[in-house]
PDB file of C-alpha atoms and ligand atoms in Angstrom:
ATOM      1  CA  PHE A 193      34.820 -67.539  82.326  1.00 92.00           C
ATOM      2  CA  ASP A 194      34.634 -69.091  85.793  1.00 92.00           C
ATOM      3  CA  PHE A 195      30.973 -69.827  86.400  1.00 96.00           C
ATOM      4  CA  ASN A 196      28.841 -72.633  87.721  1.00 97.00           C
ATOM      5  CA  ARG A 197      25.305 -71.536  86.818  1.00 98.00           C
ATOM      6  CA  ALA A 198      23.645 -70.978  83.461  1.00 98.00           C
ATOM      7  CA  ILE A 199      20.189 -70.356  82.021  1.00 98.00           C
ATOM      8  CA  ALA A 200      19.216 -71.673  78.585  1.00 98.00           C
ATOM      9  CA  ARG A 201      15.933 -72.020  76.713  1.00 98.00           C
ATOM     10  CA  THR A 202      14.608 -75.023  74.790  1.00 98.00           C
ATOM     11  CA  PRO A 203      14.219 -74.269  71.070  1.00 98.00           C
ATOM     12  CA  GLY A 204      10.622 -74.055  69.848  1.00 98.00           C
ATOM     13  CA  GLU A 205       9.527 -75.465  66.480  1.00 98.00           C
ATOM     14  CA  THR A 206       9.419 -71.921  65.058  1.00 98.00           C
ATOM     15  CA  VAL A 207      13.221 -71.729  65.397  1.00 98.00           C
ATOM     16  CA  ILE A 208      13.407 -72.878  61.772  1.00 98.00           C
ATOM     17  CA  HIS A 209      12.098 -69.395  60.865  1.00 98.00           C
ATOM     18  CA  GLY A 210      14.824 -67.702  62.928  1.00 98.00           C
ATOM     19  CA  LEU A 211      16.318 -64.476  61.628  1.00 98.00           C
ATOM     20  CA  ARG A 212      19.317 -64.597  59.321  1.00 98.00           C
ATOM     21  CA  ALA A 213      21.115 -61.925  57.349  1.00 95.00           C
ATOM     22  CA  GLY A 214      21.970 -64.120  54.346  1.00 93.00           C
ATOM     23  CA  ASP A 215      19.932 -66.546  52.285  1.00 95.00           C
ATOM     24  CA  GLN A 216      20.885 -69.712  54.146  1.00 96.00           C
ATOM     25  CA  PRO A 217      18.257 -72.469  54.103  1.00 98.00           C
ATOM     26  CA  ASP A 218      16.089 -73.107  57.153  1.00 98.00           C
ATOM     27  CA  PRO A 219      17.718 -75.323  59.768  1.00 98.00           C
ATOM     28  CA  SER A 220      15.942 -78.565  60.638  1.00 98.00           C
ATOM     29  CA  PHE A 221      14.146 -78.526  63.983  1.00 98.00           C
ATOM     30  CA  GLU A 222      15.563 -81.919  64.938  1.00 98.00           C
ATOM     31  CA  GLY A 223      19.054 -80.721  64.031  1.00 98.00           C
ATOM     32  CA  VAL A 224      18.752 -77.607  66.192  1.00 98.00           C
ATOM     33  CA  LEU A 225      17.462 -79.706  69.082  1.00 98.00           C
ATOM     34  CA  ARG A 226      20.400 -82.082  68.714  1.00 98.00           C
ATOM     35  CA  GLU A 227      22.989 -79.293  68.589  1.00 98.00           C
ATOM     36  CA  HIS A 228      21.349 -77.549  71.552  1.00 98.00           C
ATOM     37  CA  ALA A 229      21.308 -80.756  73.601  1.00 98.00           C
ATOM     38  CA  ALA A 230      25.002 -81.374  72.876  1.00 98.00           C
ATOM     39  CA  TYR A 231      25.770 -77.796  73.886  1.00 98.00           C
ATOM     40  CA  LEU A 232      23.965 -78.203  77.216  1.00 98.00           C
ATOM     41  CA  ALA A 233      25.798 -81.484  77.808  1.00 98.00           C
ATOM     42  CA  ALA A 234      29.117 -79.725  77.132  1.00 98.00           C
ATOM     43  CA  LEU A 235      28.291 -76.984  79.635  1.00 98.00           C
ATOM     44  CA  ARG A 236      27.346 -79.582  82.222  1.00 98.00           C
ATOM     45  CA  SER A 237      30.578 -81.491  81.603  1.00 97.00           C
ATOM     46  CA  ALA A 238      32.398 -78.218  82.313  1.00 96.00           C
ATOM     47  CA  GLY A 239      30.814 -78.200  85.782  1.00 97.00           C
ATOM     48  CA  VAL A 240      27.899 -75.873  85.077  1.00 98.00           C
ATOM     49  CA  GLU A 241      24.413 -76.341  86.548  1.00 98.00           C
ATOM     50  CA  VAL A 242      22.007 -75.402  83.741  1.00 98.00           C
ATOM     51  CA  THR A 243      18.424 -74.194  84.264  1.00 98.00           C
ATOM     52  CA  LEU A 244      16.475 -74.965  81.108  1.00 98.00           C
ATOM     53  CA  LEU A 245      13.478 -72.713  80.427  1.00 98.00           C
ATOM     54  CA  PRO A 246      10.514 -73.873  78.319  1.00 98.00           C
ATOM     55  CA  ALA A 247      10.272 -73.074  74.612  1.00 98.00           C
ATOM     56  CA  LEU A 248       8.636 -69.797  73.583  1.00 98.00           C
ATOM     57  CA  PRO A 249       7.365 -70.559  70.087  1.00 98.00           C
ATOM     58  CA  GLU A 250       5.956 -67.043  69.602  1.00 98.00           C
ATOM     59  CA  PHE A 251       9.586 -65.856  69.562  1.00 98.00           C
ATOM     60  CA  PRO A 252      11.515 -67.923  66.963  1.00 98.00           C
ATOM     61  CA  ASP A 253      14.929 -66.693  68.166  1.00 98.00           C
ATOM     62  CA  SER A 254      14.254 -66.951  71.894  1.00 98.00           C
ATOM     63  CA  MET A 255      16.626 -69.894  72.447  1.00 98.00           C
ATOM     64  CA  PHE A 256      19.410 -67.315  72.053  1.00 98.00           C
ATOM     65  CA  VAL A 257      18.952 -66.063  75.607  1.00 98.00           C
ATOM     66  CA  GLU A 258      22.117 -63.999  75.721  1.00 98.00           C
ATOM     67  CA  ASP A 259      20.717 -61.347  73.365  1.00 98.00           C
ATOM     68  CA  PRO A 260      17.805 -60.107  75.543  1.00 98.00           C
ATOM     69  CA  ALA A 261      19.782 -60.080  78.817  1.00 98.00           C
ATOM     70  CA  LEU A 262      23.189 -59.972  80.462  1.00 98.00           C
ATOM     71  CA  VAL A 263      24.153 -61.525  83.772  1.00 98.00           C
ATOM     72  CA  PHE A 264      27.039 -60.906  86.153  1.00 98.00           C
ATOM     73  CA  PRO A 265      27.668 -62.188  89.667  1.00 96.00           C
ATOM     74  CA  GLU A 266      26.548 -58.726  90.871  1.00 97.00           C
ATOM     75  CA  GLY A 267      23.246 -58.619  89.003  1.00 98.00           C
ATOM     76  CA  ALA A 268      21.444 -58.851  85.673  1.00 98.00           C
ATOM     77  CA  ILE A 269      20.421 -56.401  82.949  1.00 98.00           C
ATOM     78  CA  LEU A 270      17.313 -56.912  80.820  1.00 98.00           C
ATOM     79  CA  LEU A 271      18.033 -55.546  77.356  1.00 98.00           C
ATOM     80  CA  ARG A 272      15.994 -54.404  74.390  1.00 98.00           C
ATOM     81  CA  PRO A 273      17.208 -56.380  71.356  1.00 98.00           C
ATOM     82  CA  GLY A 274      17.469 -54.439  68.117  1.00 98.00           C
ATOM     83  CA  ALA A 275      15.472 -56.819  65.901  1.00 98.00           C
ATOM     84  CA  PRO A 276      11.740 -55.947  66.101  1.00 98.00           C
ATOM     85  CA  SER A 277      10.745 -59.624  66.401  1.00 98.00           C
ATOM     86  CA  ARG A 278      13.034 -59.993  69.443  1.00 98.00           C
ATOM     87  CA  GLU A 279      12.345 -56.714  71.216  1.00 96.00           C
ATOM     88  CA  HIS A 280       9.985 -58.230  73.804  1.00 96.00           C
ATOM     89  CA  GLU A 281      11.928 -61.387  74.641  1.00 98.00           C
ATOM     90  CA  ALA A 282      13.439 -59.866  77.789  1.00 98.00           C
ATOM     91  CA  ALA A 283      10.100 -59.783  79.631  1.00 98.00           C
ATOM     92  CA  HIS A 284      10.017 -63.584  79.432  1.00 98.00           C
ATOM     93  CA  LEU A 285      13.383 -63.863  81.170  1.00 98.00           C
ATOM     94  CA  ALA A 286      12.537 -61.398  83.940  1.00 98.00           C
ATOM     95  CA  PRO A 287      10.900 -63.842  86.410  1.00 98.00           C
ATOM     96  CA  GLU A 288      13.824 -66.273  86.195  1.00 98.00           C
ATOM     97  CA  LEU A 289      16.416 -63.513  86.574  1.00 98.00           C
ATOM     98  CA  ASN A 290      14.515 -61.993  89.514  1.00 98.00           C
ATOM     99  CA  SER A 291      14.667 -65.361  91.242  1.00 98.00           C
ATOM    100  CA  HIS A 292      18.484 -65.449  91.037  1.00 98.00           C
ATOM    101  CA  PHE A 293      19.594 -61.822  91.308  1.00 98.00           C
ATOM    102  CA  ALA A 294      18.789 -59.128  93.870  1.00 97.00           C
ATOM    103  CA  GLU A 295      19.592 -56.451  91.324  1.00 98.00           C
ATOM    104  CA  VAL A 296      17.865 -56.706  87.913  1.00 98.00           C
ATOM    105  CA  LEU A 297      18.306 -53.541  85.850  1.00 98.00           C
ATOM    106  CA  ASP A 298      16.798 -52.683  82.484  1.00 98.00           C
ATOM    107  CA  LEU A 299      17.823 -50.698  79.432  1.00 98.00           C
ATOM    108  CA  PRO A 300      16.061 -47.357  79.789  1.00 97.00           C
ATOM    109  CA  GLU A 301      16.566 -46.310  76.167  1.00 98.00           C
ATOM    110  CA  GLY A 302      17.870 -47.438  72.816  1.00 98.00           C
ATOM    111  CA  HIS A 303      18.536 -50.996  71.720  1.00 98.00           C
ATOM    112  CA  ALA A 304      21.294 -53.417  72.630  1.00 98.00           C
ATOM    113  CA  ASP A 305      21.823 -57.143  72.082  1.00 98.00           C
ATOM    114  CA  GLY A 306      23.861 -59.170  74.567  1.00 98.00           C
ATOM    115  CA  GLY A 307      25.688 -60.711  71.607  1.00 98.00           C
ATOM    116  CA  ASP A 308      27.412 -57.359  71.198  1.00 98.00           C
ATOM    117  CA  VAL A 309      28.760 -57.375  74.751  1.00 98.00           C
ATOM    118  CA  LEU A 310      32.149 -58.923  75.518  1.00 98.00           C
ATOM    119  CA  LEU A 311      33.124 -59.087  79.184  1.00 98.00           C
ATOM    120  CA  THR A 312      36.842 -59.267  79.874  1.00 97.00           C
ATOM    121  CA  PRO A 313      38.726 -59.931  83.127  1.00 93.00           C
ATOM    122  CA  GLY A 314      39.148 -56.865  85.279  1.00 92.00           C
ATOM    123  CA  GLY A 315      35.624 -55.690  84.538  1.00 95.00           C
ATOM    124  CA  ARG A 316      36.242 -54.082  81.148  1.00 96.00           C
ATOM    125  CA  VAL A 317      33.234 -54.632  78.896  1.00 98.00           C
ATOM    126  CA  PHE A 318      33.323 -54.024  75.134  1.00 98.00           C
ATOM    127  CA  ILE A 319      30.000 -53.018  73.543  1.00 98.00           C
ATOM    128  CA  GLY A 320      29.878 -53.384  69.776  1.00 98.00           C
ATOM    129  CA  LEU A 321      27.756 -50.988  67.759  1.00 98.00           C
ATOM    130  CA  SER A 322      25.968 -53.057  65.131  1.00 97.00           C
ATOM    131  CA  ALA A 323      22.715 -53.360  63.215  1.00 96.00           C
ATOM    132  CA  ARG A 324      21.239 -54.482  66.577  1.00 98.00           C
ATOM    133  CA  THR A 325      22.991 -52.254  69.114  1.00 98.00           C
ATOM    134  CA  ASP A 326      22.629 -48.501  68.614  1.00 98.00           C
ATOM    135  CA  ALA A 327      24.486 -45.587  70.190  1.00 98.00           C
ATOM    136  CA  ALA A 328      21.617 -44.746  72.576  1.00 98.00           C
ATOM    137  CA  GLY A 329      21.417 -48.348  73.747  1.00 98.00           C
ATOM    138  CA  ALA A 330      25.181 -48.592  74.185  1.00 98.00           C
ATOM    139  CA  ALA A 331      25.274 -45.342  76.204  1.00 98.00           C
ATOM    140  CA  ALA A 332      22.416 -46.516  78.428  1.00 98.00           C
ATOM    141  CA  LEU A 333      24.125 -49.864  78.880  1.00 98.00           C
ATOM    142  CA  ILE A 334      27.375 -48.200  79.941  1.00 98.00           C
ATOM    143  CA  ARG A 335      25.442 -46.393  82.699  1.00 98.00           C
ATOM    144  CA  GLN A 336      23.811 -49.623  83.906  1.00 98.00           C
ATOM    145  CA  LEU A 337      27.101 -51.532  83.795  1.00 98.00           C
ATOM    146  CA  ASP A 338      28.607 -48.794  85.924  1.00 98.00           C
ATOM    147  CA  ARG A 339      25.947 -49.447  88.590  1.00 98.00           C
ATOM    148  CA  LEU A 340      27.109 -53.075  88.715  1.00 98.00           C
ATOM    149  CA  GLY A 341      30.786 -52.064  88.904  1.00 98.00           C
ATOM    150  CA  TYR A 342      31.775 -52.667  85.263  1.00 98.00           C
ATOM    151  CA  LYS A 343      33.378 -50.292  82.807  1.00 98.00           C
ATOM    152  CA  GLY A 344      31.719 -50.316  79.390  1.00 98.00           C
ATOM    153  CA  GLU A 345      33.427 -49.027  76.287  1.00 97.00           C
ATOM    154  CA  ILE A 346      32.286 -48.751  72.693  1.00 97.00           C
ATOM    155  CA  ALA A 347      33.683 -50.947  69.936  1.00 96.00           C
ATOM    156  CA  HIS A 348      32.653 -51.194  66.305  1.00 91.00           C
ATOM    157  CA  THR A 349      31.359 -54.472  64.971  1.00 90.00           C
ATOM    158  CA  PRO A 350      32.838 -55.084  61.498  1.00 89.00           C
ATOM    159  CA  PRO A 351      30.397 -54.577  58.605  1.00 89.00           C
ATOM    160  CA  GLY A 352      28.540 -57.740  57.676  1.00 89.00           C
ATOM    161  CA  THR A 353      28.997 -59.227  61.173  1.00 92.00           C
ATOM    162  CA  LEU A 354      25.868 -59.782  63.227  1.00 95.00           C
ATOM    163  CA  HIS A 355      27.321 -59.197  66.682  1.00 96.00           C
ATOM    164  CA  LEU A 356      30.644 -58.217  68.234  1.00 97.00           C
ATOM    165  CA  LYS A 357      30.919 -61.717  69.704  1.00 97.00           C
ATOM    166  CA  THR A 358      30.252 -63.316  66.323  1.00 96.00           C
ATOM    167  CA  ALA A 359      33.780 -62.058  65.596  1.00 97.00           C
ATOM    168  CA  SER A 360      35.481 -62.291  68.996  1.00 98.00           C
ATOM    169  CA  SER A 361      35.622 -64.377  72.162  1.00 98.00           C
ATOM    170  CA  LEU A 362      37.570 -64.413  75.387  1.00 96.00           C
ATOM    171  CA  ILE A 363      39.702 -67.527  75.703  1.00 95.00           C
ATOM    172  CA  ASP A 364      41.658 -66.812  78.883  1.00 93.00           C
ATOM    173  CA  GLU A 365      42.551 -63.968  81.273  1.00 91.00           C
ATOM    174  CA  GLU A 366      44.530 -62.107  78.642  1.00 92.00           C
ATOM    175  CA  THR A 367      43.682 -63.588  75.260  1.00 95.00           C
ATOM    176  CA  ILE A 368      40.927 -62.765  72.795  1.00 97.00           C
ATOM    177  CA  LEU A 369      40.203 -64.829  69.707  1.00 97.00           C
ATOM    178  CA  ALA A 370      39.046 -62.554  66.877  1.00 98.00           C
ATOM    179  CA  THR A 371      38.588 -62.300  63.155  1.00 97.00           C
ATOM    180  CA  GLU A 372      41.325 -60.507  61.271  1.00 96.00           C
ATOM    181  CA  ALA A 373      38.920 -57.655  60.446  1.00 95.00           C
ATOM    182  CA  LEU A 374      38.043 -57.016  64.074  1.00 96.00           C
ATOM    183  CA  ALA A 375      41.595 -57.480  65.364  1.00 96.00           C
ATOM    184  CA  ALA A 376      42.834 -54.974  62.770  1.00 94.00           C
ATOM    185  CA  SER A 377      40.575 -52.290  64.234  1.00 92.00           C
ATOM    186  CA  GLY A 378      42.908 -52.175  67.243  1.00 93.00           C
ATOM    187  CA  VAL A 379      40.038 -52.354  69.700  1.00 94.00           C
ATOM    188  CA  PHE A 380      41.685 -55.124  71.693  1.00 95.00           C
ATOM    189  CA  ASN A 381      45.080 -53.464  72.028  1.00 92.00           C
ATOM    190  CA  GLY A 382      46.497 -54.449  75.387  1.00 92.00           C
ATOM    191  CA  PHE A 383      45.198 -58.006  75.084  1.00 96.00           C
ATOM    192  CA  ARG A 384      46.926 -60.886  73.390  1.00 95.00           C
ATOM    193  CA  VAL A 385      44.870 -61.401  70.228  1.00 97.00           C
ATOM    194  CA  LEU A 386      44.759 -64.677  68.305  1.00 96.00           C
ATOM    195  CA  THR A 387      43.255 -64.303  64.847  1.00 97.00           C
ATOM    196  CA  VAL A 388      41.268 -67.058  63.193  1.00 97.00           C
ATOM    197  CA  PRO A 389      42.621 -68.203  59.806  1.00 97.00           C
ATOM    198  CA  ALA A 390      41.040 -66.613  56.715  1.00 95.00           C
ATOM    199  CA  GLY A 391      38.007 -68.617  55.628  1.00 96.00           C
ATOM    200  CA  GLU A 392      37.260 -69.724  59.208  1.00 97.00           C
ATOM    201  CA  GLU A 393      35.726 -66.472  60.464  1.00 95.00           C
ATOM    202  CA  GLY A 394      32.803 -68.429  61.916  1.00 95.00           C
ATOM    203  CA  GLY A 395      35.278 -70.098  64.260  1.00 97.00           C
ATOM    204  CA  ALA A 396      35.875 -66.845  66.187  1.00 98.00           C
ATOM    205  CA  ASN A 397      32.842 -67.482  68.368  1.00 98.00           C
ATOM    206  CA  VAL A 398      33.888 -69.929  71.076  1.00 98.00           C
ATOM    207  CA  LEU A 399      32.829 -70.284  74.687  1.00 98.00           C
ATOM    208  CA  ARG A 400      35.349 -70.674  77.486  1.00 96.00           C
ATOM    209  CA  ALA A 401      33.662 -72.488  80.350  1.00 96.00           C
ATOM    210  CA  ASN A 402      35.986 -73.053  83.300  1.00 95.00           C
ATOM    211  CA  ALA A 403      38.730 -75.429  82.089  1.00 94.00           C
ATOM    212  CA  HIS A 404      36.892 -76.202  78.840  1.00 96.00           C
ATOM    213  CA  LEU A 405      36.606 -74.393  75.547  1.00 97.00           C
ATOM    214  CA  LEU A 406      33.480 -75.061  73.474  1.00 98.00           C
ATOM    215  CA  THR A 407      34.133 -74.511  69.762  1.00 98.00           C
ATOM    216  CA  GLY A 408      32.499 -75.170  66.412  1.00 97.00           C
ATOM    217  CA  ASN A 409      33.688 -78.481  64.938  1.00 97.00           C
ATOM    218  CA  ARG A 410      33.998 -77.273  61.355  1.00 96.00           C
ATOM    219  CA  TYR A 411      36.966 -74.944  61.674  1.00 97.00           C
ATOM    220  CA  PRO A 412      39.943 -77.362  61.568  1.00 96.00           C
ATOM    221  CA  ARG A 413      42.720 -74.772  61.454  1.00 96.00           C
ATOM    222  CA  THR A 414      41.180 -72.780  64.318  1.00 96.00           C
ATOM    223  CA  LEU A 415      40.860 -75.970  66.347  1.00 96.00           C
ATOM    224  CA  GLU A 416      44.493 -76.808  65.695  1.00 94.00           C
ATOM    225  CA  MET A 417      45.540 -73.334  66.796  1.00 94.00           C
ATOM    226  CA  LEU A 418      43.441 -73.492  69.954  1.00 95.00           C
ATOM    227  CA  ASP A 419      44.689 -76.987  70.713  1.00 92.00           C
ATOM    228  CA  ARG A 420      48.283 -75.809  70.640  1.00 81.00           C
ATOM    229  CA  PHE A 421      47.186 -73.033  72.923  1.00 76.00           C
ATOM    230  CA  GLY A 422      46.470 -75.558  75.647  1.00 74.00           C
ATOM    231  CA  ALA A 423      42.714 -75.259  76.131  1.00 74.00           C
ATOM    232  CA  LYS A 424      40.656 -78.406  76.686  1.00 92.00           C
ATOM    233  CA  LEU A 425      38.540 -78.369  73.543  1.00 97.00           C
ATOM    234  CA  ILE A 426      34.954 -79.559  73.138  1.00 97.00           C
ATOM    235  CA  PRO A 427      34.225 -79.291  69.390  1.00 98.00           C
ATOM    236  CA  LEU A 428      30.476 -79.082  68.778  1.00 98.00           C
ATOM    237  CA  GLU A 429      28.285 -79.405  65.722  1.00 98.00           C
ATOM    238  CA  VAL A 430      27.031 -75.939  64.737  1.00 97.00           C
ATOM    239  CA  GLU A 431      25.796 -76.608  61.200  1.00 97.00           C
ATOM    240  CA  GLN A 432      22.100 -76.010  61.914  1.00 98.00           C
ATOM    241  CA  ILE A 433      22.379 -73.057  64.296  1.00 98.00           C
ATOM    242  CA  SER A 434      24.844 -71.369  61.911  1.00 97.00           C
ATOM    243  CA  ARG A 435      22.076 -71.235  59.326  1.00 98.00           C
ATOM    244  CA  ILE A 436      20.360 -68.696  61.555  1.00 98.00           C
ATOM    245  CA  ASP A 437      23.568 -66.805  62.342  1.00 97.00           C
ATOM    246  CA  ALA A 438      23.997 -68.183  65.852  1.00 97.00           C
ATOM    247  CA  GLY A 439      27.105 -69.142  67.757  1.00 95.00           C
ATOM    248  CA  LEU A 440      27.923 -70.781  71.071  1.00 98.00           C
ATOM    249  CA  THR A 441      27.970 -67.830  73.445  1.00 98.00           C
ATOM    250  CA  CYS A 442      24.406 -66.739  72.670  1.00 98.00           C
ATOM    251  CA  MET A 443      22.696 -69.938  73.830  1.00 98.00           C
ATOM    252  CA  SER A 444      23.196 -69.367  77.571  1.00 98.00           C
ATOM    253  CA  LEU A 445      23.397 -66.757  80.306  1.00 98.00           C
ATOM    254  CA  ARG A 446      26.249 -67.644  82.641  1.00 98.00           C
ATOM    255  CA  TRP A 447      27.414 -66.571  86.077  1.00 98.00           C
TER     256      TRP A 447
HETATM  257  C1  LIG B   2      19.251 -63.466  65.394  1.00 80.73           C
HETATM  258  O1  LIG B   2      19.503 -63.066  64.241  1.00 80.73           O
HETATM  259  O2  LIG B   2      18.934 -62.705  66.288  1.00 80.73           O
HETATM  260  C2  LIG B   2      19.311 -64.954  65.659  1.00 80.73           C
HETATM  261  N1  LIG B   2      18.893 -65.672  64.502  1.00 80.73           N
HETATM  262  C3  LIG B   2      20.706 -65.370  66.037  1.00 80.73           C
HETATM  263  C4  LIG B   2      21.197 -64.695  67.269  1.00 80.73           C
HETATM  264  C5  LIG B   2      22.548 -65.140  67.637  1.00 80.73           C
HETATM  265  N2  LIG B   2      22.992 -64.415  68.762  1.00 80.73           N
HETATM  266  C6  LIG B   2      24.266 -64.188  69.022  1.00 80.73           C
HETATM  267  O3  LIG B   2      25.158 -64.559  68.272  1.00 80.73           O
HETATM  268  N3  LIG B   2      24.524 -63.498  70.122  1.00 80.73           N
END
């Protein structure tokens, strides 16, 4: 979670048609823009230099740049997201990633979304199998991670959860915040695991950025727990992006 560079993408007007698993209403475009702008400001206040790419209205979900790619100090991986409407988003990130990284790998087979990939200190990387990330994609990703010096391992995303990181986040060197359902699977044994209170499952997606912790602002008991934990909190409005199943980690690529 120590990084000083990030890539994000401006939302296009089509974001209001973004994918969602439930029957939530469309977000408002102005609301998404406002939440996105506050998110970028929070990253910048955490000491991060953000490159903002132009909107790609032909891809409604393209502001969620962490699904079609992964970045590490050692290199980047262009992925193949599992939703058909998102499958070709990676090509639009390639030029930017090539300008920053000497090594830009791809996903030779299968499908994988970056939202299913949780990097932990020491180079252990959890890859959640989900409706978006299949076994072939996860296996191919493990091979590519190995080339960059990381050790991938398979986890199972709880049913009804979009991505592994919808239900879990790294908050410091040894602590993972997770939903009860994911923590109970035992996947994070060996880490300290904080579970979000029942009814605040959406609060499990937070973004540690250097000394700051970006969180949703509508999970009061989670905020109280994290506050006691000693992180410097930046609570952000997530009402509109939540309508299209998005969290805080997916709106940037960070290294
Ligand atoms: C999608 O369903 O793909 C988008 N509407 C939301 C993606 C959010 N990505 C993430 O949590 N990693």
